[in-house]
Coordinates of C-alpha atoms in Angstrom, one line a residue:
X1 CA 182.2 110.0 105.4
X2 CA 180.4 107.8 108.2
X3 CA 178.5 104.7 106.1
X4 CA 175.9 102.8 108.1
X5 CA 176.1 99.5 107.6
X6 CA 173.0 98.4 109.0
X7 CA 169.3 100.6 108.3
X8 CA 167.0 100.1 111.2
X9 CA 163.5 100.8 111.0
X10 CA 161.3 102.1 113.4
X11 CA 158.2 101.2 112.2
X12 CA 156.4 98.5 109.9
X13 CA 156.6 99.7 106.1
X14 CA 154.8 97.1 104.7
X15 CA 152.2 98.7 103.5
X16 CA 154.0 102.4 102.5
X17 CA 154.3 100.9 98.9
X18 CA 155.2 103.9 96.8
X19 CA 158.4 104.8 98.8
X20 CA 161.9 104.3 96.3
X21 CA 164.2 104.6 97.5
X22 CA 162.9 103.0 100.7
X23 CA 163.7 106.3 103.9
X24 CA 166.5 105.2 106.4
X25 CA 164.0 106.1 109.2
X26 CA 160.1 106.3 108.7
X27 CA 157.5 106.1 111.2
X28 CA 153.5 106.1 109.8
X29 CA 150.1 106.0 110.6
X30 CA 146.8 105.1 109.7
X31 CA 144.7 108.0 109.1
X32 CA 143.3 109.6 105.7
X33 CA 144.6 112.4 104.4
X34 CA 143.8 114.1 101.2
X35 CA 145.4 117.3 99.7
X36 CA 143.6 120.5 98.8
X37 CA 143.1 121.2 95.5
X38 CA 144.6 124.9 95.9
X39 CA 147.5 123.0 98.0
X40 CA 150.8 124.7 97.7
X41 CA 154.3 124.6 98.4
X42 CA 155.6 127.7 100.2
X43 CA 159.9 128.5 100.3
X44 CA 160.8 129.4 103.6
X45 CA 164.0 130.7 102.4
X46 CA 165.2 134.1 101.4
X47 CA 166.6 134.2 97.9
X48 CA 165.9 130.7 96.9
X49 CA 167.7 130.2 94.2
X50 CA 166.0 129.4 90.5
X51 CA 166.6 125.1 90.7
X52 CA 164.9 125.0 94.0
X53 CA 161.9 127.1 92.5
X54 CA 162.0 125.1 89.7
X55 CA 161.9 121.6 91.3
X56 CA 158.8 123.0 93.3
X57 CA 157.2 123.7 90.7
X58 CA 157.9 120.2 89.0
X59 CA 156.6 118.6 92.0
X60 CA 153.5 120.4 92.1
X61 CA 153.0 119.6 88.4
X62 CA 153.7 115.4 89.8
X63 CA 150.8 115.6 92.6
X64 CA 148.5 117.0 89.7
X65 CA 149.2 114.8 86.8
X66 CA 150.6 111.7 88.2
X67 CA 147.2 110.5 88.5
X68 CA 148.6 106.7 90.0
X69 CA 145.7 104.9 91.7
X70 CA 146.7 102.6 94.1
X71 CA 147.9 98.9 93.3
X72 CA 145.1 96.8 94.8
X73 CA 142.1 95.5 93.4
X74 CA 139.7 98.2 92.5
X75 CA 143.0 101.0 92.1
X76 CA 141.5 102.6 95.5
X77 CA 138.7 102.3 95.6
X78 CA 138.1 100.8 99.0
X79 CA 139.7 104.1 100.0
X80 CA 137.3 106.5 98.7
X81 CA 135.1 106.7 101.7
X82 CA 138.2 107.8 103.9
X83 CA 139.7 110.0 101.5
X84 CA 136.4 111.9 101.3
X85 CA 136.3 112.6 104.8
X86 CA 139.7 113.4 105.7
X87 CA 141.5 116.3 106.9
X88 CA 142.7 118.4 104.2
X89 CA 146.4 119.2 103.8
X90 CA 147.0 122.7 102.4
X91 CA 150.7 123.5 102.7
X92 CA 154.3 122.2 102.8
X93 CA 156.8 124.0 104.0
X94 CA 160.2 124.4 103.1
X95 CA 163.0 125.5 105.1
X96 CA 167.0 124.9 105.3
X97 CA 168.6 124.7 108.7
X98 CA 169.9 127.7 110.7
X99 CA 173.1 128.9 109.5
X100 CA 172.9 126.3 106.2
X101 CA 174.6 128.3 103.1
X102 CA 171.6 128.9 100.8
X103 CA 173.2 127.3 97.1
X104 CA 171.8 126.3 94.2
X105 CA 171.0 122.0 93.9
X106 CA 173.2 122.2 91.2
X107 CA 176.2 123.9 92.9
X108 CA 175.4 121.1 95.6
X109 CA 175.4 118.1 93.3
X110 CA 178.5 119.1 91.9
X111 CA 180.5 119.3 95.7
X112 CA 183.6 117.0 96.0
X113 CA 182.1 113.3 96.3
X114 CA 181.5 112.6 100.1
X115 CA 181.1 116.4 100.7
X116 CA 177.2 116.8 99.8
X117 CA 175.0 117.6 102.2
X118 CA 171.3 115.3 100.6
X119 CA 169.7 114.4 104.0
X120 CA 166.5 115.9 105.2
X121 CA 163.8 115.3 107.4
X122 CA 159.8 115.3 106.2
X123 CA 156.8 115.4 108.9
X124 CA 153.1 115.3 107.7
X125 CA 150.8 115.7 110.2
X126 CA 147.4 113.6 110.1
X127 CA 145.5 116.6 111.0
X128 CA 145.9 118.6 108.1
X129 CA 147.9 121.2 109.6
X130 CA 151.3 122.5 107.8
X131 CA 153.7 119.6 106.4
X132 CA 157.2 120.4 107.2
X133 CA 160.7 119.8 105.0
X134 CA 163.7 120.4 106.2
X135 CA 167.4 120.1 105.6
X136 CA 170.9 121.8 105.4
X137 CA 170.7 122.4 102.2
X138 CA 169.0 122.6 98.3
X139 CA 170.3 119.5 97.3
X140 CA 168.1 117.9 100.6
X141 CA 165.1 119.9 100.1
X142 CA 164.7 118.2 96.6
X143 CA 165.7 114.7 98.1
X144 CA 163.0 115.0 100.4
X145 CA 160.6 116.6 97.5
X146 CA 160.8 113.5 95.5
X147 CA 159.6 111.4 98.6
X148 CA 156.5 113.7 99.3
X149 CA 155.4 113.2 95.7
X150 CA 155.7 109.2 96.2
X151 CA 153.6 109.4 99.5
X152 CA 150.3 109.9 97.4
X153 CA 147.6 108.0 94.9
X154 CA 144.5 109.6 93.6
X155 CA 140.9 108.0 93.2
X156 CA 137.9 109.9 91.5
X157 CA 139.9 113.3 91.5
X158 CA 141.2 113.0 95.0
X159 CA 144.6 113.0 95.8
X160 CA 145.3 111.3 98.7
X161 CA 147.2 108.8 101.7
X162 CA 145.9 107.1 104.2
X163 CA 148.9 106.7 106.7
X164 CA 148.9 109.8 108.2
X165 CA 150.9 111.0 110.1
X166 CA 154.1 110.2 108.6
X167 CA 157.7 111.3 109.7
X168 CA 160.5 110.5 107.6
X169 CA 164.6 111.2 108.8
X170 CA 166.6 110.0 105.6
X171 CA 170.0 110.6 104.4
X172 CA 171.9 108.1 102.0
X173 CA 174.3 105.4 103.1
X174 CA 176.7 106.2 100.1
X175 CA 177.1 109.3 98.0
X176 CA 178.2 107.7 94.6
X177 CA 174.5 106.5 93.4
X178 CA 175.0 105.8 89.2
X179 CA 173.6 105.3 86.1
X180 CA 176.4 105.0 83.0
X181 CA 175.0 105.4 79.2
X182 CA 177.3 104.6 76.6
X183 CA 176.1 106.8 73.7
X184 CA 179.1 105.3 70.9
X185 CA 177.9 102.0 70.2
X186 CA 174.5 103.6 69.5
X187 CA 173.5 107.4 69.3
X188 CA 170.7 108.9 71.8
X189 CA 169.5 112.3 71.4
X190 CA 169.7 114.4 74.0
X191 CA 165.7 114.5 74.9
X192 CA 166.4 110.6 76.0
X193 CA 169.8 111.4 78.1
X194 CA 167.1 114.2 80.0
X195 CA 164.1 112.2 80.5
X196 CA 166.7 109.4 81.6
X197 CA 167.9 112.3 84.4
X198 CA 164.7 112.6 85.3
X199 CA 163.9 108.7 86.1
X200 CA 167.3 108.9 88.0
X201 CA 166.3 111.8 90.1
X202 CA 163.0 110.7 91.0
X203 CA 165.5 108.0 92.8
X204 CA 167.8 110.4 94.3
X205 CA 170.7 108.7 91.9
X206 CA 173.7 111.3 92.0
X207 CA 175.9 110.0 89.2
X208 CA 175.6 110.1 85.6
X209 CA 178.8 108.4 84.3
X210 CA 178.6 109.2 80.2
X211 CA 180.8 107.1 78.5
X212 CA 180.0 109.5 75.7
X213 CA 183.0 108.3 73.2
X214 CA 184.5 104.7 72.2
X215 CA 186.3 102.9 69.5
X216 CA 182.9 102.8 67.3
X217 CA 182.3 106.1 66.6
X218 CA 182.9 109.9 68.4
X219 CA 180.3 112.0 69.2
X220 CA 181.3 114.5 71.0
X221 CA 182.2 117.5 70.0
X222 CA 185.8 118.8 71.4
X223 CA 186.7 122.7 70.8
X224 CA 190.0 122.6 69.3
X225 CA 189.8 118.8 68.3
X226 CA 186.9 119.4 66.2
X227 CA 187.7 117.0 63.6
X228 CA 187.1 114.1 66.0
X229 CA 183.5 114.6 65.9
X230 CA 183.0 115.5 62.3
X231 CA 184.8 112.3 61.1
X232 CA 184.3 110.2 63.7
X233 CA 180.5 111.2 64.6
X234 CA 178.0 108.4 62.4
X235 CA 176.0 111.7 61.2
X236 CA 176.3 115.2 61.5
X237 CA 172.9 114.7 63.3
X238 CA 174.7 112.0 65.9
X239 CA 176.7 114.9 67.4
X240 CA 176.7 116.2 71.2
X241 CA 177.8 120.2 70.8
X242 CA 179.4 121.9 73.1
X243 CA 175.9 123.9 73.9
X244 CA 174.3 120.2 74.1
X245 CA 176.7 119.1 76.8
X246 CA 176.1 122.7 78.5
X247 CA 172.2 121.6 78.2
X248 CA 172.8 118.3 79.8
X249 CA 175.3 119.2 82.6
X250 CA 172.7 121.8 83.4
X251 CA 169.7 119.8 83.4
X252 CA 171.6 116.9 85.4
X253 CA 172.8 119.5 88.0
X254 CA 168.9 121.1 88.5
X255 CA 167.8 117.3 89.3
X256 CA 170.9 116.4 91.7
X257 CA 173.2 114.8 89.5
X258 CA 176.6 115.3 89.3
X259 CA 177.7 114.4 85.5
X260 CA 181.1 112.4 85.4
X261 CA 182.6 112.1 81.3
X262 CA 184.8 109.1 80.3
X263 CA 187.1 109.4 77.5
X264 CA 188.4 106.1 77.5
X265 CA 192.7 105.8 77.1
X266 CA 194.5 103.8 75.8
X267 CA 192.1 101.3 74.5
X268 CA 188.8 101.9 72.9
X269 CA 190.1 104.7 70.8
X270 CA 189.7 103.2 67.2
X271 CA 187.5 105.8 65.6
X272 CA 190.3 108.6 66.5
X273 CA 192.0 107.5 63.2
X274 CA 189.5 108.8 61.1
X275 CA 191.0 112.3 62.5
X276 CA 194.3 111.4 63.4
X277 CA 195.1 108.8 62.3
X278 CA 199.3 109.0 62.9
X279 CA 198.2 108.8 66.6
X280 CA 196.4 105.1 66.2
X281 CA 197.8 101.8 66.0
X282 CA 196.0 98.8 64.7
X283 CA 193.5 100.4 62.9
X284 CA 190.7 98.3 62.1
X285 CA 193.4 95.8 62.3
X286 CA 191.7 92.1 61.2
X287 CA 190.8 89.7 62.6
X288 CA 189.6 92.4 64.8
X289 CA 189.9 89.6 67.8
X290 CA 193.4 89.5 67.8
X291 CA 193.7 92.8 68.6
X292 CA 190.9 94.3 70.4
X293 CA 187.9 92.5 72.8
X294 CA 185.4 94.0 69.9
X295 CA 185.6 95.8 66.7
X296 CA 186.9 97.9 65.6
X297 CA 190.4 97.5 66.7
X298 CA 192.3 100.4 67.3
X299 CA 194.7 101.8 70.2
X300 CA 196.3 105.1 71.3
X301 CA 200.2 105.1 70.5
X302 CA 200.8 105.3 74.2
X303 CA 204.3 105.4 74.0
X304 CA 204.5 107.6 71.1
X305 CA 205.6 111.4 72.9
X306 CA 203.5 113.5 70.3
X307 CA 200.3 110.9 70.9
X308 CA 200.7 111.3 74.8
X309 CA 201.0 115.0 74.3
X310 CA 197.9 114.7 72.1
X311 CA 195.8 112.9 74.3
X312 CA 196.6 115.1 77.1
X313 CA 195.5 118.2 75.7
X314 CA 192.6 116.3 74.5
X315 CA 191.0 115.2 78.1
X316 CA 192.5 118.6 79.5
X317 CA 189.6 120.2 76.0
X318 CA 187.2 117.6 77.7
X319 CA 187.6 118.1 81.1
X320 CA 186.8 122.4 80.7
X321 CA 183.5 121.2 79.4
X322 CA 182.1 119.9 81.9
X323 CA 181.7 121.1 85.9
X324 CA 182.0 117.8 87.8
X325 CA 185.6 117.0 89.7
X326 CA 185.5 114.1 88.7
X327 CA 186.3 112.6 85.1
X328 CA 186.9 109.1 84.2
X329 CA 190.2 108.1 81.9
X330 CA 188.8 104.5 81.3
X331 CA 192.0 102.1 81.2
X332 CA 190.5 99.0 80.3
X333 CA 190.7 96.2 78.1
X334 CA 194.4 97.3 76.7
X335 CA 195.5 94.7 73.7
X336 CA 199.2 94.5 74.3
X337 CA 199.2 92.3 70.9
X338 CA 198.2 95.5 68.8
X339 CA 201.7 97.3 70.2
X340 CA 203.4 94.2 69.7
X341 CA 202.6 94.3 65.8
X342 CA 202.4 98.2 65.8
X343 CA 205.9 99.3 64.2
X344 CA 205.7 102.5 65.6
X345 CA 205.0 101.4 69.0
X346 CA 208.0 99.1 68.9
X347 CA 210.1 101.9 67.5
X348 CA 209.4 104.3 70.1
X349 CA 210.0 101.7 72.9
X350 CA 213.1 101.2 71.5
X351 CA 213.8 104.4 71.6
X352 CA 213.2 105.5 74.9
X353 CA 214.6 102.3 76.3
X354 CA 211.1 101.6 78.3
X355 CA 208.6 98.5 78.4
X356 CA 205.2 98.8 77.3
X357 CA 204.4 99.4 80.9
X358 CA 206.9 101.5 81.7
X359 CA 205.5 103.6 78.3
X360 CA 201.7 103.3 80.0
X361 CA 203.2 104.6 82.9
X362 CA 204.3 107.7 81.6
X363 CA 201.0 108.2 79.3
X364 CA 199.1 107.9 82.5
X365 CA 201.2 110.3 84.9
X366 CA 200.9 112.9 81.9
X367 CA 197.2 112.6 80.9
X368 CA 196.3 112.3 84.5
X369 CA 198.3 115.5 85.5
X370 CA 196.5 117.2 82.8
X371 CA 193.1 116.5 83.7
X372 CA 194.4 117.5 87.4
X373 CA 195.2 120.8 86.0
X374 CA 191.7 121.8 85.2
X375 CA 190.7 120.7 88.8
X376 CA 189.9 116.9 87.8
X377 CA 190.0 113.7 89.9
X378 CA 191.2 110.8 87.8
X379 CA 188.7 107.8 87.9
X380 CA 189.6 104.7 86.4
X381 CA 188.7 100.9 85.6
X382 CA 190.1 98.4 87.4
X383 CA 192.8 96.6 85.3
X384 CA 194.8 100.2 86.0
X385 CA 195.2 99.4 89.7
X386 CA 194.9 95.3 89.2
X387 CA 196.7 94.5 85.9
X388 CA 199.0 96.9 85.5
X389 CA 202.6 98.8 87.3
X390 CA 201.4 102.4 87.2
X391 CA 201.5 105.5 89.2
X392 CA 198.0 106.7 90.8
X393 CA 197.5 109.2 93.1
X394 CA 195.8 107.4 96.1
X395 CA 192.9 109.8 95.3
X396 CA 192.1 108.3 92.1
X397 CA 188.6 106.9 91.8
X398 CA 188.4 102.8 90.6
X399 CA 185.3 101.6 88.8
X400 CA 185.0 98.0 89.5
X401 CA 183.4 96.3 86.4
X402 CA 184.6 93.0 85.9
X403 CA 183.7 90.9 88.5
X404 CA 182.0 91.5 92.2
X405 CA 185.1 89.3 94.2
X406 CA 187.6 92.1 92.4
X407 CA 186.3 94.9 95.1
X408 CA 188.5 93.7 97.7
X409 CA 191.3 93.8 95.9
X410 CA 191.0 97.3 95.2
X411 CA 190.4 98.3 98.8
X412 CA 193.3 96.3 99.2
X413 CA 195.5 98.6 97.4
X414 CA 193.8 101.3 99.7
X415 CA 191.8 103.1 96.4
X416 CA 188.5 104.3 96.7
X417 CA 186.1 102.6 94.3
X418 CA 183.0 102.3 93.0
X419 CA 180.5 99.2 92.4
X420 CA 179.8 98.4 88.9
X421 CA 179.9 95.1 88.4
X422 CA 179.3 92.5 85.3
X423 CA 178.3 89.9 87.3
X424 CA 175.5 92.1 89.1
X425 CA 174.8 95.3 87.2
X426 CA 175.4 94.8 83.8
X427 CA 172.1 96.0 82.2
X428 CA 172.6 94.8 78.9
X429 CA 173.7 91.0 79.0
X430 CA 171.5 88.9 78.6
X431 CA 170.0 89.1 75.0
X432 CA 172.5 86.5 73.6
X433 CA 175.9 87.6 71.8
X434 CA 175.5 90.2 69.2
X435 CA 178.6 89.3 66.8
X436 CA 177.8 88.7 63.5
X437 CA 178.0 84.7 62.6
X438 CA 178.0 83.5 66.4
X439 CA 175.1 82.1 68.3
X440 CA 176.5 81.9 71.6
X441 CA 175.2 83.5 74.8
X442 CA 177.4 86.9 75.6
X443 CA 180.0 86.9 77.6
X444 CA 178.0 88.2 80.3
X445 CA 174.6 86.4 80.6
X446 CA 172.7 85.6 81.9
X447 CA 169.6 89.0 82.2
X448 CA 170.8 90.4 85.3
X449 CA 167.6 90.4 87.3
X450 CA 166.6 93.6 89.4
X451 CA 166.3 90.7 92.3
X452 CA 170.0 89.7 91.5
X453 CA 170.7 93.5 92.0
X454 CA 168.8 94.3 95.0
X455 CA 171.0 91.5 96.7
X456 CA 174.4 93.4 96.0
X457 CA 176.4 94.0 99.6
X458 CA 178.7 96.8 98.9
X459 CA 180.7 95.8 101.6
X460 CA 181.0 92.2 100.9
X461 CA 184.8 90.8 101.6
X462 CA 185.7 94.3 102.6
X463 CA 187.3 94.5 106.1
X464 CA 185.6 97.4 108.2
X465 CA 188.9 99.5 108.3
X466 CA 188.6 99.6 104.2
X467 CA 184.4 100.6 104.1
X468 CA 185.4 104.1 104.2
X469 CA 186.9 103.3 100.9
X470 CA 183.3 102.3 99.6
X471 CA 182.1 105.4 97.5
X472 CA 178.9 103.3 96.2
X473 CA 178.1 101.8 93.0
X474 CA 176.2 102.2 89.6
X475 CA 174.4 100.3 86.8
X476 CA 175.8 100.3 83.2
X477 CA 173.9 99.9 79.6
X478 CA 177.1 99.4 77.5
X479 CA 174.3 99.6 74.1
X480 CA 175.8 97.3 71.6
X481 CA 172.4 96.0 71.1
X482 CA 170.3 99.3 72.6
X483 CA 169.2 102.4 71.3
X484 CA 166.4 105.2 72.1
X485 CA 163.9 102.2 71.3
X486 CA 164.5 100.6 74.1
X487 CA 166.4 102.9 76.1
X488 CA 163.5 102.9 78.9
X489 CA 162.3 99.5 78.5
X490 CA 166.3 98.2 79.5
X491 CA 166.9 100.7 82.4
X492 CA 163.4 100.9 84.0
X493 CA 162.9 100.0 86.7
X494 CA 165.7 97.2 87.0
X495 CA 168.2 100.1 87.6
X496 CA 166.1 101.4 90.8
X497 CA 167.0 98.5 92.5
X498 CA 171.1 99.6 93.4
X499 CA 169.3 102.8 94.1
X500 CA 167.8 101.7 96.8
X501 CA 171.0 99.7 98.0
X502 CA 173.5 102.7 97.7
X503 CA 171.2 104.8 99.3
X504 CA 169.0 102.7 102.0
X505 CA 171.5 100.3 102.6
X506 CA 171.7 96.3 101.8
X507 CA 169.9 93.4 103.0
X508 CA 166.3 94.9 102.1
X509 CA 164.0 92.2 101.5
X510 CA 163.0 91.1 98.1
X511 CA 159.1 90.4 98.9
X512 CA 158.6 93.6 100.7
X513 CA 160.6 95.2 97.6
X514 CA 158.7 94.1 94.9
X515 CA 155.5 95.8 95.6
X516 CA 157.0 99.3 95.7
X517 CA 159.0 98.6 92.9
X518 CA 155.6 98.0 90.8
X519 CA 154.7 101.1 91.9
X520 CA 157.7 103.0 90.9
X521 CA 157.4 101.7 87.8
X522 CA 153.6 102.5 87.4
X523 CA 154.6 106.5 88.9
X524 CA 157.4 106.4 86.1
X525 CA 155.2 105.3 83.0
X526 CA 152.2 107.6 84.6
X527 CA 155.1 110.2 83.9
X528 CA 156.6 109.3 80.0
X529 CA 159.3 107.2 81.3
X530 CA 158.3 103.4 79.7
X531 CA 159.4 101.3 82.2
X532 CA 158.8 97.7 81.5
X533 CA 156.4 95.6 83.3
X534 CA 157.5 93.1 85.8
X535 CA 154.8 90.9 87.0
X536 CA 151.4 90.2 85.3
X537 CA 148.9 93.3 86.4
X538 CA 147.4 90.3 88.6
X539 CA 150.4 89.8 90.4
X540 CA 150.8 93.9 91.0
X541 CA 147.7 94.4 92.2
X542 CA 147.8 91.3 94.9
X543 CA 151.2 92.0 96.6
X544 CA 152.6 88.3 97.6
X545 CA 149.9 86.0 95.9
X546 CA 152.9 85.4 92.9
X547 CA 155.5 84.9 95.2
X548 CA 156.7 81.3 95.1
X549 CA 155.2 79.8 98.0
X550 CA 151.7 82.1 98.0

């Protein structure tokens, strides 16, 4: 995987404001140039297969009912005069490279990580002749679609841009590009985990990490482990069937999203009691911060034989439900004081003669080999390569959460990893601590900014002979204090911003940023996702006069 470090541009893209994330290469013009009202988009492809067709389709549906004026006083109107006279654009073309295998964008999304093929090139001509898209495969043709929907505004009917020509060669700097939803804290139908893959397509994102289980309550619905889910579920209307997860993954794959499941191990396993509960120590155990960093309390028996057996054949259930070859195993936030006072722990240590480490070591090596058996890579937190003595294979994939500095430690240990940290894309701190009787901040605030974001360097501390190591990164709503009420409002558009860093590149500039970011944000709402507001309308509509030294 080659990673450019640096984006160069090759023209001035001050004034292309709709473009998120921002093209790698993008040259434009000055000319008018509106579409026809019959215009179409024509498959140069034999076969195509039903996704492509479909996406199409969704994108002529976008150029129709988007309906976004543009952001400067009087929403385009300035504009009308050119628009009214300009060449007319009647057709895009699609068309995959000679010899490119002709797959569906799912089957793309879903290649090995570092293995998918997303660039493509996209040249509109200011004289109204054919518009061109091109790349070598699916999974590019519908990157590039998602940029030829942003390149246009309409005004009194007309839909419309006024920098033609433009010629756009893009690809992204890193193919790990995430969004992670935890959906056990707080339930979210499955209508808000699909519109939520929509917002995350329209930004080429290519990850949805589901943390789809924790210690609060189980939603998912396991065949042969059934009784997870019905006791563990907070309603038997808070449950994701095995037909919803098949909706999901499908729906995620369509859009060009790969979905990655966590079933977090040891830790965060409280709510398995209510099924199992001979395979749970601590349960509920008070006070709850004694033994766990939240309540409930409540830990796998990891050196309990039967529970490693257990939880094996559990993740091995999990993994055959869902396409991806990837699947998280968590690892984080273990309470070595619950095993201290767990009986049964302390029995079975004794019995096999092993440490609690040595016993985590063995849980791993046979949970991970069985997720390897249904053609899984492990990923992992952090603390499993940092804080602990146990066996990975070098493949294994480490999400870095707890603090941006740890990143170089892990490409240290020569791991491939992925960006997710507290200190930059935590989505949810901010709103104060949400325990009970305490009225201190969280441990994470302060509100993670989408500025505070869009400064990220993927490769800071990293030496250039460990970038390769440098898979990308994602945003996280851990929803202790979230739910389908403000599911949009919390994600959108703050989570465009690593978007644009894992697939642009870093370093863009914040004032140039800010004014396609209000536009993304307008496209998204003009389209059902309710993304907040980030500036007074003012401010949006006079790019720069709110800036601090306008």
């Amino acid at each position: 995987m080659k990673l450019l470090a640096v984006v160069a541009f090759v023209a001035c893209v001050g004034s292309v404001l709709a473009l998120w994330p921002l093209p790698r290469s993008l040259e434009t013009g000055s000319t008018a140039l509106k579409l026809a009202p019959a215009f179409d988009i024509h498959l140069n492809i034999a076969h195509p297969p039903s996704d492509l067709e479909s996406a199409v389709s969704r994108t002529k549906s976008f150029l129709k009912d988007d309906k976004l004026g543009r952001l400067v006083v009087g929403r385009g109107a300035s504009d009308a005069t050119a628009a009214q006279h300009a060449k007319t654009l009647h057709t895009l073309e699609l068309s995959l490279g000679h010899g490119a295998p002709v797959r569906s964008i799912t089957d793309e999304a879903r290649l090995t990580i570092g293995t998918r093929s997303e660039g493509y090139t996209l040249h509109i001509p200011a004289d109204g002749s054919t518009a061109t898209l091109s790349a070598n495969s699916t999974l590019g043709l519908f990157r590039g679609l998602t940029t030829f929907e942003q390149l246009w505004y309409a005004y009194s009917g007309q839909v419309y841009t006024i920098e033609a020509p433009i010629s756009i060669a893009d690809s992204p700097a890193y193919p790990f590009r995430g969004f992670m939803l935890d959906t056990s804290r707080n339930y979210f139908p499955v209508s808000d985990i699909k519109r939520t893959l929509d917002a995350m397509s329209w930004v080429k994102m290519s990850q949805f990490h589901w943390h789809v289980v924790d210690s609060q309550s189980f939603p998912l619905e396991v065949p042969g482990f059934t009784e997870l889910a019905s006791k563990g579920a907070y309603s038997p209307t808070m449950v994701y069937s095995p037909s919803d997860v098949q909706e999901i993954v499908s729906y995620a794959g369509a859009r060009g999203i790969d979905v990655m499941v966590e079933i977090d191990t040891p830790g965060h396993t409280a709510i398995i009691s209510a099924a199992y509960p001979e395979h749970i120590a601590c349960p509920e155990a008070s006070p709850w911060s004694t033994f766990a960093n939240e309540p409930p309390a409540g830990q796998l028996r990891l050196a309990s034989p039967a529970t490693t057996n257990f939880t094996a054949d559990l993740l091995a259930a999990v993994a055959r439900m869902f396409p991806s070859s990837i699947m998280s195993t968590g690892g984080d936030e273990l309470n070595t004081e619950c095993y201290a006072q767990d009986p049964k722990t302390q029995a079975d240590l004794k019995a096999t003669g092993r440490t609690l480490e040595q016993a985590l070591d063995v849980f791993t090596r046979t949970t991970h080999a069985a997720i390897r058996a249904e053609g899984k890579t492990p990923a992992v937190w952090e603390e499993m390569v940092l804080d602990h003595n146990v066996t990975l294979s070098n493949d294994t994939v480490v999400l870095v959460w707890i603090s941006s500095a740890n990143a170089a430690a892990v490409a240290a240990k020569n791991f491939r990893l992925v960006h997710g940290p507290s200190d930059y894309f935590y989505l949810d701190c901010g709103a104060g601590e949400w325990i009970g009787d305490d009225v201190a901040n969280s441990w994470c605030d302060p509100f993670k900014t989408w500025q505070k974001s869009y400064t990220f360097d993927p490769l800071a501390n990293i030496s250039e002979s460990q970038a390769h190591l440098v898979l990308g990164g994602e945003q996280l709503l851990w929803t202790e204090q979230s739910g389908p009420e403000n599911l949009d409002s919390i994600v959108w558009p703050r989570a465009a911003s690593s978007a644009e860093v894992f697939w642009t590149g870093p370093r863009g500039n914040l004032s140039t940023a800010l004014p396609r970011l209000h536009d993304l944000a307008f496209r998204m709402r003009q389209r059902g996702v309710k993304a907040i507001q980030l500036q007074p309308m003012w401010c949006a509509l006079r790019p720069g006069k709110c800036n601090i030294d306008s």
